[in-house]
Short mmCIF file of C-alpha atoms in Angstrom, two decimals:
data_model
loop_
_atom_site.label_atom_id
_atom_site.label_comp_id
_atom_site.label_asym_id
_atom_site.label_seq_id
_atom_site.Cartn_x
_atom_site.Cartn_y
_atom_site.Cartn_z
CA MET A 1 13.19 6.82 25.33
CA ARG A 2 9.97 8.06 27.26
CA THR A 3 8.40 4.49 28.36
CA PRO A 4 4.72 4.88 27.62
CA LYS A 5 2.04 5.18 29.93
CA PRO A 6 -0.35 2.27 30.01
CA PRO A 7 -4.10 3.01 29.79
CA ARG A 8 -6.11 3.68 32.88
CA ALA A 9 -8.44 0.65 34.03
CA ASP A 10 -11.31 2.97 33.96
CA ASP A 11 -10.73 4.23 30.83
CA SER A 12 -13.31 2.96 28.06
CA THR A 13 -10.77 2.35 25.04
CA THR A 14 -9.13 -0.62 27.27
CA VAL A 15 -9.27 -4.07 25.99
CA GLY A 16 -11.32 -6.01 27.40
CA THR A 17 -13.94 -2.69 28.73
CA THR A 18 -17.79 -4.11 28.17
CA GLY A 19 -18.46 -0.35 29.07
CA ASP A 20 -19.89 2.24 25.32
CA THR A 21 -19.09 5.68 26.09
CA ASP A 22 -20.36 6.76 21.46
CA GLY A 23 -23.78 5.97 22.64
CA ASN A 24 -23.72 2.17 20.44
CA HIS A 25 -23.79 0.10 23.64
CA ASP A 26 -26.38 -2.68 23.55
CA THR A 27 -28.62 -3.30 26.57
CA ASP A 28 -28.33 -7.01 26.15
CA GLY A 29 -25.54 -7.56 26.22
CA THR A 30 -24.46 -7.84 22.65
CA ALA A 31 -21.45 -5.12 23.86
CA SER A 32 -20.43 -6.33 26.32
CA ARG A 33 -20.20 -9.31 23.80
CA LEU A 34 -18.21 -7.80 20.93
CA ALA A 35 -16.06 -5.78 22.97
CA GLU A 36 -14.54 -9.11 25.20
CA PRO A 37 -12.03 -11.26 23.70
CA GLY A 38 -14.55 -14.76 25.05
CA GLY A 39 -16.51 -13.12 22.94
CA SER A 40 -18.99 -14.58 20.37
CA SER A 41 -17.52 -13.18 17.48
CA GLY A 42 -13.70 -13.31 19.41
CA LYS A 43 -12.76 -9.99 18.65
CA VAL A 44 -11.91 -7.13 21.02
CA GLN A 45 -14.46 -4.43 19.81
CA SER A 46 -12.08 -1.39 20.80
CA LEU A 47 -8.92 -2.43 19.36
CA GLU A 48 -10.90 -2.90 15.89
CA ARG A 49 -11.64 0.39 16.15
CA ALA A 50 -8.21 1.18 16.67
CA ILE A 51 -7.01 0.02 14.33
CA THR A 52 -9.56 1.38 11.32
CA LEU A 53 -8.53 5.21 12.77
CA LEU A 54 -4.73 3.49 12.16
CA GLU A 55 -5.19 2.18 9.05
CA ALA A 56 -7.45 6.22 7.91
CA THR A 57 -4.72 7.90 9.72
CA ALA A 58 -2.23 5.83 7.05
CA ASP A 59 -4.69 6.31 3.92
CA SER A 60 -4.99 10.86 4.92
CA ALA A 61 -1.10 11.30 4.26
CA PRO A 62 0.61 13.49 3.88
CA ASP A 63 -1.16 15.72 5.16
CA GLY A 64 -2.73 14.16 7.99
CA GLU A 65 -6.17 14.61 9.33
CA THR A 66 -8.23 16.27 11.94
CA ALA A 67 -9.73 13.66 15.14
CA THR A 68 -12.67 14.77 13.75
CA ASN A 69 -12.58 13.98 10.35
CA LEU A 70 -10.82 10.71 11.18
CA ALA A 71 -14.05 10.54 13.71
CA SER A 72 -16.67 10.76 10.84
CA ARG A 73 -14.90 8.66 8.32
CA CYS A 74 -14.65 5.47 10.80
CA GLY A 75 -18.53 6.32 11.88
CA LEU A 76 -16.96 6.76 15.40
CA ASN A 77 -18.03 9.52 18.22
CA ARG A 78 -15.93 12.37 18.46
CA ALA A 79 -14.68 11.03 22.65
CA THR A 80 -14.78 7.78 21.37
CA ALA A 81 -11.89 8.74 18.44
CA TRP A 82 -10.19 11.54 20.63
CA ARG A 83 -8.85 8.70 24.04
CA LEU A 84 -8.06 5.94 20.90
CA LEU A 85 -5.58 8.89 18.94
CA SER A 86 -4.37 10.18 22.73
CA THR A 87 -3.84 6.45 23.53
CA MET A 88 -1.78 5.91 19.80
CA GLU A 89 -0.33 8.71 20.47
CA GLN A 90 1.04 7.88 23.79
CA TYR A 91 2.55 4.23 22.07
CA GLY A 92 4.45 7.01 18.71
CA LEU A 93 1.88 4.89 16.74
CA VAL A 94 0.66 7.92 15.38
CA GLU A 95 1.58 12.03 16.01
CA ARG A 96 0.05 14.74 16.41
CA ASP A 97 0.95 18.20 14.81
CA PRO A 98 0.19 21.14 17.50
CA LEU A 99 -0.43 23.57 15.45
CA THR A 100 -2.51 21.78 13.13
CA SER A 101 -4.42 19.01 15.76
CA ARG A 102 -4.06 16.90 12.38
CA TYR A 103 -3.11 13.25 12.97
CA THR A 104 -0.28 11.28 10.87
CA VAL A 105 1.48 7.82 11.84
CA GLY A 106 4.24 7.46 13.79
CA PHE A 107 7.49 6.52 13.53
CA ALA A 108 6.24 3.56 15.81
CA VAL A 109 4.78 1.88 12.81
CA ALA A 110 7.40 2.32 10.39
CA ARG A 111 9.90 0.58 13.13
CA MET A 112 7.59 -2.77 12.71
CA ALA A 113 6.62 -1.71 9.89
CA SER A 114 10.22 -2.41 8.92
CA ALA A 115 10.79 -5.24 11.24
CA ALA A 116 7.42 -7.08 8.75
CA GLY A 117 8.42 -10.04 6.69
CA PHE A 118 5.97 -10.61 3.55
CA ASP A 119 6.08 -14.30 3.37
CA GLY A 120 1.56 -14.59 4.04
CA LEU A 121 1.37 -11.52 1.42
CA ILE A 122 4.27 -13.85 -1.35
CA ARG A 123 2.31 -17.65 0.68
CA ARG A 124 -1.47 -16.25 -0.82
CA SER A 125 -0.10 -14.61 -4.34
CA HIS A 126 1.98 -16.84 -5.43
CA GLY A 127 -0.28 -19.09 -7.09
CA VAL A 128 -1.58 -15.41 -8.53
CA LEU A 129 1.66 -15.12 -10.24
CA ARG A 130 2.17 -18.27 -11.32
CA GLN A 131 -1.33 -18.62 -13.54
CA VAL A 132 -0.72 -14.86 -15.20
CA SER A 133 3.15 -16.18 -15.89
CA GLU A 134 1.60 -19.91 -17.12
CA GLN A 135 -1.43 -17.72 -18.79
CA THR A 136 1.47 -15.27 -21.11
CA GLY A 137 4.79 -17.51 -21.10
CA GLU A 138 6.50 -14.47 -19.07
CA THR A 139 7.70 -13.42 -16.03
CA ALA A 140 5.21 -12.38 -13.85
CA ASN A 141 6.43 -10.97 -10.14
CA LEU A 142 5.71 -8.64 -7.38
CA ALA A 143 6.53 -5.40 -5.75
CA VAL A 144 5.95 -4.23 -2.47
CA VAL A 145 5.68 -0.67 -1.41
CA GLN A 146 8.72 0.81 1.14
CA GLN A 147 9.36 3.80 2.42
CA LEU A 148 11.32 5.26 -0.24
CA GLY A 149 10.32 3.50 -3.92
CA LEU A 150 9.14 -0.48 -4.46
CA THR A 151 10.80 -3.96 -3.72
CA TYR A 152 10.65 -7.09 -5.65
CA ILE A 153 9.86 -9.66 -2.88
CA ASP A 154 8.11 -12.69 -5.84
CA GLU A 155 8.72 -13.87 -8.76
CA VAL A 156 7.28 -16.44 -11.32
CA THR A 157 9.62 -16.97 -15.04
CA PRO A 158 8.38 -19.86 -17.69
CA PRO A 159 10.84 -22.87 -17.37
CA VAL A 160 12.08 -22.90 -21.00
CA VAL A 161 13.42 -18.77 -19.99
CA LEU A 162 16.58 -17.18 -19.11
CA SER A 163 15.40 -13.89 -17.46
CA ALA A 164 17.30 -11.40 -14.85
CA LYS A 165 16.17 -11.87 -11.42
CA TRP A 166 14.34 -9.06 -9.32
CA LEU A 167 14.03 -10.40 -6.34
CA GLY A 168 15.54 -7.65 -3.60
CA ARG A 169 15.96 -5.67 -6.11
CA GLN A 170 14.39 -2.14 -5.98
CA ALA A 171 12.38 -0.05 -8.87
CA PRO A 172 13.45 2.25 -10.33
CA LEU A 173 10.32 4.85 -10.13
CA HIS A 174 10.27 6.52 -13.34
CA ALA A 175 11.80 4.19 -15.88
CA THR A 176 9.59 0.97 -15.21
CA SER A 177 6.56 0.09 -15.33
CA THR A 178 6.02 -1.45 -11.87
CA GLY A 179 7.34 2.40 -10.60
CA LYS A 180 5.10 4.13 -12.88
CA ALA A 181 2.29 1.91 -11.65
CA LEU A 182 2.87 3.32 -8.05
CA LEU A 183 3.56 6.93 -9.16
CA ALA A 184 0.52 7.28 -10.67
CA TRP A 185 -1.96 6.46 -7.99
CA LEU A 186 -0.35 8.72 -5.37
CA PRO A 187 -0.77 12.04 -4.22
CA ALA A 188 1.15 14.80 -6.70
CA GLU A 189 2.78 15.84 -2.69
CA GLU A 190 4.29 12.47 -2.24
CA VAL A 191 5.04 12.15 -6.27
CA ASP A 192 6.94 15.29 -6.06
CA VAL A 193 9.16 13.67 -2.58
CA LEU A 194 9.96 10.34 -4.69
CA LEU A 195 10.96 11.71 -7.55
CA ALA A 196 12.96 14.58 -6.13
CA GLU A 197 16.45 13.86 -7.56
CA PRO A 198 17.16 13.95 -10.85
CA LEU A 199 15.34 11.45 -13.54
CA THR A 200 18.46 9.80 -15.13
CA ALA A 201 17.63 8.79 -18.82
CA TYR A 202 18.96 5.02 -18.41
CA THR A 203 17.92 4.13 -22.26
CA ASP A 204 16.89 6.78 -25.38
CA THR A 205 12.96 5.71 -24.14
CA THR A 206 13.02 6.71 -21.12
CA VAL A 207 10.74 9.81 -19.98
CA ALA A 208 13.11 12.16 -17.83
CA ASP A 209 11.22 15.24 -17.91
CA ARG A 210 8.94 15.76 -15.77
CA GLY A 211 6.56 17.08 -17.64
CA ARG A 212 6.14 14.30 -19.71
CA LEU A 213 6.29 12.01 -17.22
CA ARG A 214 3.55 13.42 -15.23
CA ALA A 215 1.18 13.19 -18.64
CA GLU A 216 2.02 9.47 -18.52
CA LEU A 217 1.28 9.28 -14.85
CA ALA A 218 -2.34 10.86 -15.09
CA GLU A 219 -2.82 8.51 -18.84
CA THR A 220 -1.81 5.62 -16.99
CA ARG A 221 -4.48 5.76 -14.19
CA GLU A 222 -7.16 6.25 -16.41
CA ARG A 223 -6.20 3.31 -18.40
CA GLY A 224 -5.76 1.28 -15.22
CA TYR A 225 -1.89 -0.12 -16.27
CA SER A 226 1.07 1.02 -16.79
CA VAL A 227 3.45 0.18 -19.39
CA CYS A 228 7.35 -0.30 -20.03
CA ALA A 229 9.32 0.19 -23.57
CA GLY A 230 12.74 -0.73 -22.67
CA GLU A 231 12.66 2.30 -20.26
CA MET A 232 14.83 0.27 -17.91
CA GLU A 233 16.76 -2.05 -20.05
CA ARG A 234 16.63 -1.73 -23.98
CA ASN A 235 15.37 -4.85 -24.42
CA LEU A 236 12.97 -4.96 -21.77
CA TYR A 237 8.97 -4.31 -21.73
CA GLY A 238 6.48 -4.77 -19.57
CA VAL A 239 2.98 -3.08 -18.43
CA SER A 240 2.16 -3.61 -14.51
CA ALA A 241 -0.83 -2.54 -12.27
CA PRO A 242 -1.54 -1.31 -8.45
CA VAL A 243 -2.58 -3.68 -6.47
CA LEU A 244 -4.75 -0.31 -4.25
CA GLY A 245 -5.71 -1.24 -0.58
CA THR A 246 -7.45 1.19 1.40
CA ARG A 247 -8.80 4.65 -0.72
CA ASP A 248 -7.32 3.35 -4.04
CA ARG A 249 -3.51 3.38 -2.32
CA PRO A 250 -1.28 1.36 -3.57
CA PHE A 251 0.63 -1.26 -1.60
CA ALA A 252 2.07 -3.67 -4.13
CA VAL A 253 2.53 -3.21 -7.51
CA LEU A 254 2.03 -6.68 -10.08
CA SER A 255 4.28 -6.60 -13.11
CA ILE A 256 4.15 -9.10 -16.67
CA TRP A 257 7.10 -8.34 -18.49
CA GLY A 258 9.50 -10.23 -21.60
CA PRO A 259 11.98 -9.01 -24.32
CA GLN A 260 11.09 -6.96 -27.01
CA ASP A 261 10.51 -9.48 -29.19
CA ARG A 262 7.29 -11.77 -26.87
CA VAL A 263 5.73 -9.09 -25.34
CA PRO A 264 5.78 -5.73 -28.18
CA GLU A 265 3.63 -2.99 -27.71
CA SER A 266 0.60 -4.64 -29.44
CA ARG A 267 0.64 -6.79 -27.03
CA PHE A 268 0.53 -4.23 -24.31
CA PRO A 269 -3.64 -3.86 -23.58
CA ALA A 270 -4.15 -7.45 -22.90
CA LEU A 271 -1.33 -8.13 -21.07
CA GLY A 272 -2.19 -4.87 -18.76
CA ALA A 273 -5.83 -5.58 -18.51
CA LEU A 274 -4.58 -9.23 -17.08
CA ALA A 275 -2.40 -7.45 -14.83
CA CYS A 276 -5.52 -5.64 -13.19
CA GLY A 277 -7.50 -8.80 -13.24
CA ALA A 278 -4.00 -10.21 -11.35
CA ALA A 279 -3.81 -7.15 -9.08
CA GLU A 280 -7.67 -7.42 -7.91
CA GLU A 281 -6.94 -10.98 -7.14
CA VAL A 282 -3.59 -10.17 -4.70
CA ALA A 283 -5.40 -7.44 -3.49
CA ARG A 284 -7.91 -10.09 -2.38
CA ALA A 285 -5.82 -12.58 -0.98
CA ALA A 286 -4.22 -9.66 0.71
CA ARG A 287 -7.34 -8.55 2.67
CA ALA A 288 -7.42 -12.53 4.18
CA LEU A 289 -4.54 -11.80 5.83
#
């Protein structure tokens, strides 16, 4: 494995530098204070810019984006953006296609993400799930987006209700409201990749036809939440709403579900609206992490 070279000491993107070559340097020393770890804001300006670029690169998946467009999107000088991207490329955080010069997220990000826990997100969102469960009398859970789909990480069940436990399980994307909430907010190209395998019909209501599924995903996005009427397990009905990050890309999904006799389709509109509001609360909590 190639050992990345550390940035040069005279590089303006080096953490702690007080110089700024993108034209934003402030002669009264404000920029210097922002760039230094001990400054009044407590932030490192060059690191903030690198993080912004990395997030914009992730949002450009799956096609990637050029340095020029990334710089424009992040409000950065092109030279500054190029230096930051080059440094991140050395460390495997981004990859550049030599033919198109488009940047995509590098393998190092996936490696770090696989080692990440979800304790912070669970801690900040658990109260929202508890409130939803108490308000509806049904199970509320949260699933996070991972490389090949969704995994349930937290769940609140009413104490008097016996229900299946989904923690740690992965959701069949086409046969659950959780999965359809993810698919409806992803680019068509990514949906094709995630649904490359034949669609299994788990029950007689499972939508296993791709044309019908695409039509339902379009309706889901317009409505704001997804629904499931016994498509994974015949007696389980529910609704889900995406937890959206930058550029309205989902990073998690919040669901409310229960048995058909307690969660009939007539409850879907009210539960869907509640799920959307709760998902927005989780998104706000996640931004504070």
